[in-house]
Short mmCIF file of C-alpha atoms in Angstrom, two decimals:
data_model
loop_
_atom_site.label_atom_id
_atom_site.label_comp_id
_atom_site.label_asym_id
_atom_site.label_seq_id
_atom_site.Cartn_x
_atom_site.Cartn_y
_atom_site.Cartn_z
CA MET O 1 0.00 0.00 0.00
CA ASN O 2 0.96 3.49 -0.44
CA GLN O 3 2.82 5.85 1.78
CA LEU O 4 0.20 7.67 3.79
CA PRO O 5 0.49 10.01 6.71
CA PHE O 6 -2.08 7.85 8.48
CA PHE O 7 -3.41 4.32 7.93
CA GLY O 8 -2.57 2.26 4.74
CA LEU O 9 -3.02 -0.22 2.41
CA THR O 10 -2.18 1.44 4.91
CA CYS O 11 -1.24 3.37 5.06
CA LEU O 12 1.17 5.49 7.11
CA ARG O 13 4.11 5.43 4.90
CA CYS O 14 4.55 9.03 3.81
CA LEU O 15 4.65 10.64 7.22
CA SER O 16 7.83 12.56 6.51
CA ASN O 17 6.42 14.04 3.32
CA ILE O 18 2.87 15.14 4.15
CA HIS O 19 1.69 16.88 7.28
CA LEU O 20 -1.98 17.11 8.05
CA CYS O 21 -3.78 19.05 10.72
CA SER O 22 -7.19 18.54 12.25
CA GLN O 23 -9.41 20.60 14.49
CA PRO O 24 -10.63 19.46 17.92
CA ARG O 25 -13.96 17.73 17.63
CA HIS O 26 -17.07 17.86 19.78
CA HIS O 27 -19.72 15.22 19.37
CA HIS O 28 -23.00 14.94 21.25
CA GLY O 29 -21.71 17.22 23.95
CA PHE O 30 -18.44 15.34 24.54
CA LYS O 31 -15.00 16.64 23.72
CA THR O 32 -13.64 13.76 21.67
CA GLU O 33 -9.90 14.38 21.66
CA PRO O 34 -9.06 11.97 24.49
CA GLN O 35 -5.76 11.67 26.24
CA PHE O 36 -4.28 8.27 25.42
CA SER O 37 -1.83 6.53 27.72
CA GLU O 38 1.03 4.71 26.02
CA LYS O 39 1.66 1.26 27.46
CA TYR O 40 3.45 -1.96 26.56
CA PHE O 41 2.10 -5.47 26.63
CA PRO O 42 4.35 -8.55 27.11
CA GLN O 43 3.42 -10.33 23.89
CA THR O 44 4.32 -13.87 22.84
CA VAL O 45 6.92 -13.81 20.09
CA ASP O 46 5.76 -16.99 18.32
CA HIS O 47 2.20 -18.14 18.98
CA PHE O 48 2.39 -21.24 16.80
CA ASN O 49 5.70 -22.98 17.50
CA PHE O 50 6.48 -24.05 21.04
CA ASN O 51 10.09 -24.94 20.25
CA SER O 52 11.33 -21.96 18.26
CA MET O 53 11.09 -19.26 20.92
CA GLY O 54 9.56 -21.08 23.86
CA ASN O 55 7.32 -18.62 25.64
CA GLY O 56 9.57 -15.68 24.86
CA THR O 57 7.94 -12.25 24.76
CA PHE O 58 8.48 -8.79 23.31
CA ASN O 59 7.03 -5.42 24.25
CA GLN O 60 4.03 -4.62 22.08
CA ARG O 61 2.93 -1.00 22.29
CA TYR O 62 -0.68 0.01 22.72
CA LEU O 63 -2.59 3.17 23.50
CA ILE O 64 -5.55 3.23 25.85
CA THR O 65 -8.08 5.71 27.17
CA GLU O 66 -10.77 5.13 29.77
CA GLU O 67 -12.03 8.70 29.47
CA PHE O 68 -15.48 7.71 28.22
CA TRP O 69 -15.73 4.23 29.70
CA ILE O 70 -18.29 2.95 32.16
CA LYS O 71 -15.87 0.59 33.86
CA GLY O 72 -16.79 -3.06 33.62
CA TYR O 73 -19.89 -2.38 31.51
CA GLY O 74 -19.16 -0.22 28.48
CA PRO O 75 -17.94 -1.92 25.29
CA ILE O 76 -14.31 -2.12 24.21
CA PHE O 77 -13.35 -0.48 20.92
CA PHE O 78 -10.14 -2.09 19.69
CA TYR O 79 -8.20 -0.73 16.70
CA THR O 80 -6.23 -3.42 14.88
CA GLY O 81 -3.08 -1.52 14.05
CA ASN O 82 -1.57 -1.82 10.61
CA GLU O 83 1.62 -0.81 8.85
CA GLY O 84 2.95 2.09 10.90
CA ASP O 85 3.32 3.94 14.17
CA ILE O 86 0.19 3.49 16.27
CA TRP O 87 0.04 7.15 17.36
CA ASP O 88 -0.68 8.20 13.79
CA PHE O 89 -3.64 5.88 13.55
CA ALA O 90 -5.01 7.09 16.88
CA SER O 91 -4.62 10.71 15.79
CA ASN O 92 -6.55 10.19 12.58
CA SER O 93 -9.40 7.89 13.64
CA GLY O 94 -11.64 10.35 15.42
CA PHE O 95 -14.85 8.50 14.58
CA ILE O 96 -13.85 5.75 17.01
CA THR O 97 -13.53 8.13 19.95
CA GLU O 98 -16.65 10.02 18.93
CA LEU O 99 -18.60 6.77 19.03
CA ALA O 100 -16.86 5.78 22.26
CA ALA O 101 -18.19 8.98 23.82
CA GLN O 102 -21.72 7.97 22.81
CA LEU O 103 -21.53 4.34 23.92
CA ARG O 104 -19.24 4.95 26.91
CA ALA O 105 -16.55 2.65 25.54
CA LEU O 106 -12.98 1.83 26.46
CA VAL O 107 -10.69 2.56 23.50
CA ILE O 108 -7.50 0.65 22.68
CA PHE O 109 -5.19 1.14 19.70
CA ALA O 110 -2.79 -1.79 19.35
CA GLU O 111 0.42 -1.52 17.34
CA HIS O 112 1.18 -4.19 14.74
CA ARG O 113 4.25 -6.32 15.41
CA TYR O 114 7.37 -5.17 13.50
CA TYR O 115 6.02 -1.61 13.14
CA GLY O 116 6.60 1.53 15.17
CA ARG O 117 8.20 0.50 18.47
CA SER O 118 6.78 -3.02 18.56
CA LEU O 119 9.91 -4.79 17.35
CA PRO O 120 10.24 -8.39 18.57
CA PHE O 121 14.01 -8.48 18.04
CA ASP O 122 14.81 -4.76 18.34
CA LYS O 123 17.37 -3.75 15.69
CA ASP O 124 17.62 -7.32 14.42
CA SER O 125 13.90 -7.57 13.66
CA PHE O 126 14.43 -7.08 9.93
CA SER O 127 17.16 -9.66 9.59
CA ILE O 128 16.64 -13.17 8.24
CA PRO O 129 15.32 -15.39 9.84
CA GLN O 130 13.93 -13.10 12.57
CA ILE O 131 11.58 -11.32 10.19
CA GLY O 132 9.91 -14.65 9.44
CA LEU O 133 7.60 -14.13 12.43
CA LEU O 134 5.97 -11.18 10.65
CA THR O 135 2.72 -12.71 9.43
CA VAL O 136 -0.95 -11.81 9.41
CA GLU O 137 -1.67 -14.84 11.58
CA GLN O 138 0.85 -13.82 14.25
CA ALA O 139 -0.55 -10.27 14.28
CA LEU O 140 -4.12 -11.50 14.74
CA ALA O 141 -3.02 -13.81 17.55
CA ASP O 142 -1.27 -10.83 19.17
CA TYR O 143 -4.54 -8.92 19.19
CA ALA O 144 -6.54 -11.88 20.49
CA VAL O 145 -4.12 -12.47 23.36
CA MET O 146 -4.01 -8.77 24.19
CA ILE O 147 -7.80 -8.49 24.22
CA ARG O 148 -8.14 -11.53 26.49
CA GLU O 149 -5.49 -10.41 28.97
CA LEU O 150 -6.51 -6.76 29.12
CA LYS O 151 -10.13 -7.72 29.71
CA GLN O 152 -8.97 -9.73 32.71
CA GLN O 153 -6.74 -6.97 34.02
CA LEU O 154 -9.40 -4.29 33.64
CA ALA O 155 -12.26 -6.36 35.09
CA ALA O 156 -13.95 -6.16 31.70
CA THR O 157 -14.58 -9.84 30.96
CA ASP O 158 -18.25 -9.20 30.12
CA CYS O 159 -17.63 -6.12 27.95
CA PRO O 160 -18.39 -6.66 24.23
CA VAL O 161 -15.47 -6.06 21.88
CA ILE O 162 -15.81 -4.26 18.53
CA VAL O 163 -12.75 -4.06 16.30
CA PHE O 164 -11.97 -1.24 13.90
CA GLY O 165 -9.42 -0.78 11.16
CA GLY O 166 -8.67 1.06 7.95
CA SER O 167 -6.98 -0.24 4.79
CA TYR O 168 -4.73 -3.18 5.81
CA GLY O 169 -5.96 -2.58 9.36
CA GLY O 170 -9.49 -2.97 8.02
CA MET O 171 -8.50 -6.33 6.57
CA LEU O 172 -7.22 -7.32 10.01
CA SER O 173 -10.47 -6.23 11.66
CA ALA O 174 -12.50 -8.37 9.26
CA TYR O 175 -10.10 -11.27 9.80
CA MET O 176 -10.44 -10.92 13.58
CA ARG O 177 -14.19 -11.41 13.27
CA LEU O 178 -13.62 -14.43 11.00
CA LYS O 179 -10.91 -16.09 13.12
CA TYR O 180 -11.91 -15.07 16.65
CA PRO O 181 -15.71 -14.62 16.69
CA ASN O 182 -15.67 -15.89 20.26
CA MET O 183 -13.82 -12.71 21.25
CA VAL O 184 -15.01 -10.12 18.73
CA ALA O 185 -18.69 -9.18 18.42
CA GLY O 186 -18.32 -7.14 15.23
CA ALA O 187 -15.90 -5.36 12.92
CA LEU O 188 -15.78 -2.12 10.97
CA ALA O 189 -13.44 -2.72 8.03
CA ALA O 190 -12.96 0.61 6.28
CA SER O 191 -11.39 0.59 2.80
CA ALA O 192 -10.26 -3.00 3.36
CA PRO O 193 -9.06 -4.57 0.07
CA VAL O 194 -9.62 -8.17 1.14
CA LEU O 195 -10.18 -9.33 -2.43
CA SER O 196 -7.41 -7.64 -4.39
CA THR O 197 -4.74 -8.48 -1.80
CA ALA O 198 -5.79 -12.12 -2.07
CA GLY O 199 -5.05 -12.06 -5.79
CA LEU O 200 -8.70 -11.79 -6.78
CA GLY O 201 -9.63 -9.31 -9.47
CA ASP O 202 -7.98 -7.35 -12.26
CA SER O 203 -4.31 -6.39 -11.96
CA GLY O 204 -5.01 -3.18 -13.91
CA GLN O 205 -7.89 -2.04 -11.69
CA PHE O 206 -5.93 -0.03 -9.15
CA PHE O 207 -4.20 2.42 -11.48
CA ARG O 208 -7.30 2.57 -13.66
CA ASP O 209 -9.20 3.80 -10.61
CA VAL O 210 -6.48 6.33 -9.74
CA THR O 211 -6.86 7.69 -13.28
CA ALA O 212 -10.64 7.82 -12.92
CA ASP O 213 -10.28 10.04 -9.83
CA PHE O 214 -8.43 12.66 -11.85
CA GLU O 215 -10.82 12.32 -14.76
CA SER O 216 -13.66 13.11 -12.39
CA VAL O 217 -12.06 16.49 -11.67
CA ALA O 218 -11.49 17.36 -15.34
CA SER O 219 -11.87 15.09 -18.33
CA GLU O 220 -8.70 16.58 -19.83
CA CYS O 221 -6.62 15.75 -16.77
CA ARG O 222 -5.88 12.18 -17.82
CA ASP O 223 -4.61 13.34 -21.21
CA ALA O 224 -2.44 16.02 -19.64
CA VAL O 225 -0.73 13.55 -17.31
CA ARG O 226 -0.36 11.01 -20.08
CA GLY O 227 1.12 13.74 -22.29
CA GLY O 228 3.65 14.65 -19.64
CA PHE O 229 4.79 11.06 -19.33
CA HIS O 230 5.07 10.86 -23.13
CA GLN O 231 7.34 13.91 -23.22
CA LEU O 232 9.46 12.33 -20.49
CA LYS O 233 9.70 9.14 -22.55
CA GLU O 234 10.87 11.07 -25.61
CA LEU O 235 13.53 12.94 -23.66
CA ALA O 236 14.76 9.64 -22.22
CA ARG O 237 14.80 8.05 -25.67
CA HIS O 238 17.15 10.80 -26.82
CA GLN O 239 19.11 10.51 -23.55
CA ASP O 240 18.54 14.19 -22.86
CA TYR O 241 19.18 13.60 -19.18
CA SER O 242 20.22 17.14 -18.28
CA HIS O 243 16.89 18.42 -19.61
CA ILE O 244 15.05 15.82 -17.51
CA GLN O 245 17.01 16.87 -14.43
CA SER O 246 16.13 20.50 -15.00
CA GLU O 247 12.44 19.89 -15.71
CA PHE O 248 11.92 17.73 -12.62
CA SER O 249 14.32 19.54 -10.27
CA LEU O 250 16.27 16.34 -9.67
CA CYS O 251 19.31 16.43 -7.42
CA LYS O 252 21.28 14.38 -9.96
CA PRO O 253 20.72 13.82 -13.66
CA PRO O 254 19.42 10.37 -14.54
CA SER O 255 21.88 8.29 -16.51
CA SER O 256 20.16 5.03 -17.36
CA ALA O 257 16.88 3.35 -18.21
CA GLN O 258 16.73 2.20 -14.59
CA ASP O 259 16.81 5.83 -13.41
CA ILE O 260 13.96 6.72 -15.77
CA GLN O 261 11.94 3.76 -14.50
CA GLN O 262 12.58 4.98 -10.96
CA LEU O 263 11.39 8.47 -11.92
CA ASN O 264 8.25 7.01 -13.47
CA GLY O 265 7.60 5.11 -10.24
CA LEU O 266 8.12 8.20 -8.11
CA LEU O 267 5.70 10.22 -10.27
CA ARG O 268 3.06 7.49 -10.40
CA ASN O 269 3.31 7.05 -6.64
CA ALA O 270 2.56 10.74 -6.09
CA PHE O 271 -0.64 10.62 -8.14
CA THR O 272 -1.67 7.49 -6.26
CA LEU O 273 -1.25 9.27 -2.94
CA MET O 274 -3.25 12.25 -4.10
CA ALA O 275 -6.10 10.01 -5.19
CA MET O 276 -6.16 8.17 -1.86
CA LEU O 277 -6.03 11.37 0.17
CA ASP O 278 -8.69 13.30 -1.68
CA TYR O 279 -10.50 14.37 1.47
CA PRO O 280 -12.99 17.24 1.43
CA TYR O 281 -10.80 19.50 3.56
CA SER O 282 -7.14 20.47 3.93
CA THR O 283 -5.81 17.34 2.26
CA HIS O 284 -7.80 17.93 -0.93
CA PHE O 285 -5.10 17.32 -3.53
CA LEU O 286 -7.02 16.70 -6.72
CA GLY O 287 -7.80 20.36 -7.27
CA THR O 288 -4.37 20.66 -8.91
CA CYS O 289 -4.08 19.27 -12.41
CA PRO O 290 -1.43 19.96 -15.06
CA PRO O 291 -2.34 22.20 -18.01
CA THR O 292 -3.87 20.18 -20.81
CA HIS O 293 -1.55 21.26 -23.60
CA GLY O 294 1.60 23.20 -24.44
CA PRO O 295 5.31 22.94 -23.63
CA ASP O 296 4.93 23.15 -19.87
CA LEU O 297 3.53 19.68 -19.26
CA LEU O 298 6.72 18.42 -17.61
CA SER O 299 7.13 21.33 -15.20
CA SER O 300 3.44 21.16 -14.41
CA LEU O 301 3.81 17.44 -13.75
CA ARG O 302 6.70 18.25 -11.43
CA ASN O 303 4.70 20.92 -9.60
CA THR O 304 1.74 18.62 -9.19
CA VAL O 305 3.75 15.82 -7.61
CA GLY O 306 5.60 18.40 -5.53
CA ILE O 307 2.40 18.69 -3.53
CA VAL O 308 3.25 15.24 -2.19
CA TYR O 309 7.03 15.14 -2.07
CA ASN O 310 7.67 18.79 -1.16
CA SER O 311 4.55 19.98 0.63
CA THR O 312 6.66 22.19 2.91
CA GLY O 313 8.55 23.73 -0.02
CA LEU O 314 11.84 23.14 1.78
CA LEU O 315 13.38 20.55 -0.55
CA PRO O 316 15.80 22.22 -2.99
CA CYS O 317 15.65 19.19 -5.29
CA PHE O 318 14.16 15.72 -5.61
CA ASP O 319 16.34 12.70 -4.85
CA LEU O 320 15.01 9.83 -6.96
CA TYR O 321 16.13 7.04 -4.67
CA SER O 322 15.46 8.54 -1.26
CA LEU O 323 11.91 9.84 -1.84
CA TYR O 324 10.62 6.64 -3.39
CA VAL O 325 11.88 3.09 -2.86
CA LYS O 326 10.88 0.35 -5.28
CA CYS O 327 9.53 -2.71 -3.49
CA ALA O 328 7.05 -5.60 -3.73
CA ASP O 329 4.13 -3.18 -3.52
CA PRO O 330 3.72 -1.18 -6.75
CA THR O 331 1.60 1.37 -4.87
CA GLY O 332 4.59 2.14 -2.62
CA CYS O 333 6.12 0.75 0.58
CA GLY O 334 7.20 4.11 1.96
CA LEU O 335 10.43 4.89 3.78
CA GLY O 336 12.24 3.82 6.94
CA LEU O 337 11.96 0.59 8.92
CA ASP O 338 8.20 0.34 8.47
CA SER O 339 8.78 0.08 4.72
CA LEU O 340 10.96 -2.98 5.27
CA ALA O 341 8.19 -4.69 7.21
CA TRP O 342 5.59 -3.93 4.55
CA ASP O 343 7.91 -5.06 1.77
CA TYR O 344 8.32 -8.40 3.53
CA GLN O 345 4.57 -8.79 3.95
CA ALA O 346 4.06 -8.00 0.25
CA CYS O 347 6.62 -10.72 -0.48
CA THR O 348 4.83 -13.37 1.54
CA GLU O 349 1.07 -13.18 2.16
CA ILE O 350 -0.15 -9.82 0.81
CA ASP O 351 -0.53 -10.09 -2.96
CA LEU O 352 -0.16 -6.69 -4.65
CA CYS O 353 0.58 -7.52 -8.27
CA TYR O 354 -0.84 -4.30 -9.72
CA GLU O 355 0.33 -2.77 -12.97
CA SER O 356 -0.18 0.30 -15.13
CA ASN O 357 -0.49 -0.07 -18.91
CA ASN O 358 -1.08 3.42 -20.42
CA VAL O 359 -4.24 2.10 -22.10
CA THR O 360 -6.80 1.97 -19.31
CA ASP O 361 -4.79 4.40 -17.17
CA MET O 362 -2.66 7.53 -17.63
CA PHE O 363 0.66 6.07 -16.47
CA PRO O 364 3.59 4.51 -18.33
CA PRO O 365 3.44 0.74 -18.84
CA MET O 366 4.93 -0.71 -15.67
CA ALA O 367 4.25 -4.41 -15.19
CA PHE O 368 4.51 -6.28 -11.90
CA THR O 369 3.57 -9.91 -12.44
CA GLU O 370 3.72 -12.88 -10.08
CA THR O 371 6.98 -13.84 -11.79
CA ASP O 372 8.38 -10.34 -11.14
CA ARG O 373 7.27 -10.63 -7.54
CA GLN O 374 8.88 -14.04 -7.09
CA LEU O 375 12.20 -12.90 -8.54
CA TYR O 376 12.30 -9.75 -6.43
CA CYS O 377 11.28 -11.48 -3.20
CA ALA O 378 13.70 -14.36 -3.60
CA LYS O 379 16.54 -11.89 -4.06
CA ARG O 380 15.50 -9.44 -1.35
CA TRP O 381 14.19 -11.70 1.41
CA GLY O 382 14.98 -15.26 0.34
CA VAL O 383 11.28 -16.16 0.23
CA VAL O 384 8.82 -17.44 -2.36
CA PRO O 385 5.38 -15.76 -2.16
CA ARG O 386 2.25 -17.86 -1.69
CA PRO O 387 -0.25 -16.16 -4.03
CA ASN O 388 -3.29 -18.17 -2.92
CA TRP O 389 -2.71 -18.24 0.82
CA LEU O 390 -5.04 -15.40 1.84
CA LYS O 391 -7.84 -16.97 -0.20
CA THR O 392 -7.34 -20.20 1.72
CA GLN O 393 -6.75 -18.79 5.17
CA PHE O 394 -9.21 -15.90 5.17
CA TRP O 395 -11.96 -17.14 2.86
CA GLY O 396 -11.29 -14.94 -0.17
CA ASP O 397 -14.65 -14.03 -1.69
CA ALA O 398 -16.51 -16.93 -0.01
CA LEU O 399 -17.84 -14.86 2.90
CA SER O 400 -21.46 -15.99 2.86
CA THR O 401 -21.25 -17.51 6.34
CA ALA O 402 -19.59 -14.46 7.93
CA SER O 403 -21.56 -11.94 9.97
CA ASN O 404 -21.30 -8.64 11.82
CA ILE O 405 -18.75 -7.05 9.51
CA ILE O 406 -19.17 -3.64 7.88
CA PHE O 407 -17.17 -3.09 4.71
CA SER O 408 -17.12 0.61 3.90
CA ASN O 409 -15.57 2.13 0.78
CA GLY O 410 -15.42 5.59 -0.76
CA ASP O 411 -15.89 5.92 -4.49
CA LEU O 412 -12.83 8.20 -4.75
CA ASP O 413 -10.61 5.52 -3.21
CA PRO O 414 -8.54 3.44 -5.68
CA TRP O 415 -8.67 0.58 -3.16
CA ALA O 416 -12.48 0.52 -3.17
CA ASN O 417 -12.86 -2.10 -5.91
CA GLY O 418 -10.61 -4.46 -3.97
CA GLY O 419 -13.11 -4.64 -1.12
CA SER O 420 -15.48 -7.46 -0.29
CA LEU O 421 -19.14 -8.07 -0.50
CA SER O 422 -21.51 -10.76 0.64
CA SER O 423 -25.26 -10.64 1.09
CA SER O 424 -24.81 -11.58 4.75
CA LEU O 425 -22.54 -8.61 5.44
CA VAL O 426 -23.01 -4.84 5.35
CA ALA O 427 -21.55 -2.84 2.46
CA LEU O 428 -21.47 0.93 2.59
CA ASN O 429 -20.47 2.92 -0.47
CA ILE O 430 -19.55 6.50 0.38
CA SER O 431 -20.08 8.87 -2.53
CA GLY O 432 -17.31 11.46 -2.61
CA GLY O 433 -15.34 9.50 -0.01
CA ALA O 434 -11.58 8.94 -0.10
CA HIS O 435 -9.51 6.29 1.68
CA HIS O 436 -11.37 5.33 4.91
CA LEU O 437 -12.82 8.81 5.27
CA ASP O 438 -15.48 7.43 7.61
CA LEU O 439 -12.86 6.58 10.26
CA ARG O 440 -11.67 10.16 10.42
CA GLY O 441 -13.23 12.53 12.91
CA SER O 442 -16.18 14.76 12.11
CA ASN O 443 -15.43 17.81 10.00
CA ASP O 444 -17.70 20.62 8.81
CA ALA O 445 -16.69 19.81 5.23
CA ASP O 446 -17.76 16.15 5.41
CA PRO O 447 -20.18 15.23 2.62
CA GLU O 448 -23.65 13.99 3.53
CA SER O 449 -22.66 10.53 2.32
CA VAL O 450 -20.05 10.05 5.04
CA LEU O 451 -22.39 11.45 7.70
CA SER O 452 -24.97 8.89 6.63
CA ALA O 453 -22.38 6.09 6.61
CA ARG O 454 -21.19 6.94 10.12
CA LYS O 455 -24.79 7.02 11.33
CA THR O 456 -25.41 3.55 9.90
CA GLU O 457 -22.14 2.27 11.36
CA ALA O 458 -23.02 3.66 14.78
CA GLU O 459 -26.47 2.08 14.70
CA LEU O 460 -25.14 -1.34 13.70
CA ILE O 461 -22.35 -1.27 16.26
CA THR O 462 -24.82 -0.28 18.97
CA GLN O 463 -26.98 -3.23 17.95
CA TRP O 464 -24.02 -5.63 18.00
CA VAL O 465 -23.03 -4.44 21.48
CA LYS O 466 -26.55 -5.08 22.78
CA MET O 467 -26.70 -8.51 21.15
CA GLU O 468 -23.34 -9.55 22.59
CA ARG O 469 -24.25 -8.26 26.01
CA SER O 470 -27.44 -10.34 25.91
CA ARG O 471 -25.52 -13.40 24.79
CA LEU O 472 -23.02 -13.01 27.62
CA GLN O 473 -25.79 -12.60 30.17
CA ARG O 474 -27.53 -15.76 28.91
CA SER O 475 -24.31 -17.70 29.19
CA LEU O 476 -24.08 -16.74 32.85
#
């Protein structure tokens, strides 16, 4: 998933490049900017092999607030952390605390193993074979164990648990309901691409949908971007590298086809980010589109992507290989240690073989097939991906027996068509909604569609809490 300043398909991987601000929220009379306490949970390193690590533990970070909670009675809202620092998810998931204020819930944000400060082997966590314990299954078991133990510690054994997540975290929330229905009463899976990451669907869909977002702003936008990439291709064909450096404000001139491919990836990644973050307030990126004709297409392309890579205006030039790192996720792994963890996951269980083709999208042809993935992952991590594993382990599109899961998607989100639907589940399509907009806190600029979606989500979650409370009382 791409580099985002919050969440995924996560999406937290552009934190150093984009800075967002939000206003304090008030909801139903409650101030909903709670003070979280940062704590650490002694988590089992390997849940599934009694010989490898014994009962060894590591410190798993979590955030908790009891500010709204009726102790021992109110529900527990548990965020299944995804690919990044847990503070960023907590800071950008205001709907959860708004709803907690209404339902008097305890709120917990748990950090995903191998991300943020939850490193099982500290600085050696990204070495081979230590990184081999980074799996979806281990992460889900972490959350199940944490929920069980914290309920005991907090005298909350009869408190219903609802899990929340966005992007990859939304996938984890849905999986928690599938794998641990004895512990989780319901799940809100926002912008959760459970189908596309399981290898189901069209490999060209993602970048086709990114293109469609820009077309929705101006029909000429696609042609302008495509024209800019064509001019870049012609300059590269004539090896006019100094001109390319000047047009794109690069720190060094490109000198090879590999450098041009890297530049194409950096540019495509920026447009992907803008499409995912097309929120109706300060992060509204799509309002900027290159001119539709003339000699300035390249500089306009540069200025457009500068919104992502140089939002502060402080970078004197763009470094091709430090701003964007090619990895097993064509939508971007981001930077820093978190990018290593996501790259490994994209090399093992998370299938992200997406490609652009310049026919159904506005980007240069850039293939990423299963063969490409296998070659890259064998060289980088010494692993062979298992393309069908998520379909086997987490049901793929055969979700007819699942229940109490909300799958919400915004129609501006390129990940939306990778989400899941079953007649037994709840699907919410948010018109004018970007990547898990419904999880963000209330804002005066929110469209009516997201207000309606949050209302439906709140009603369903309230119902699930009541049903689980009744079930628990009957069992006693």
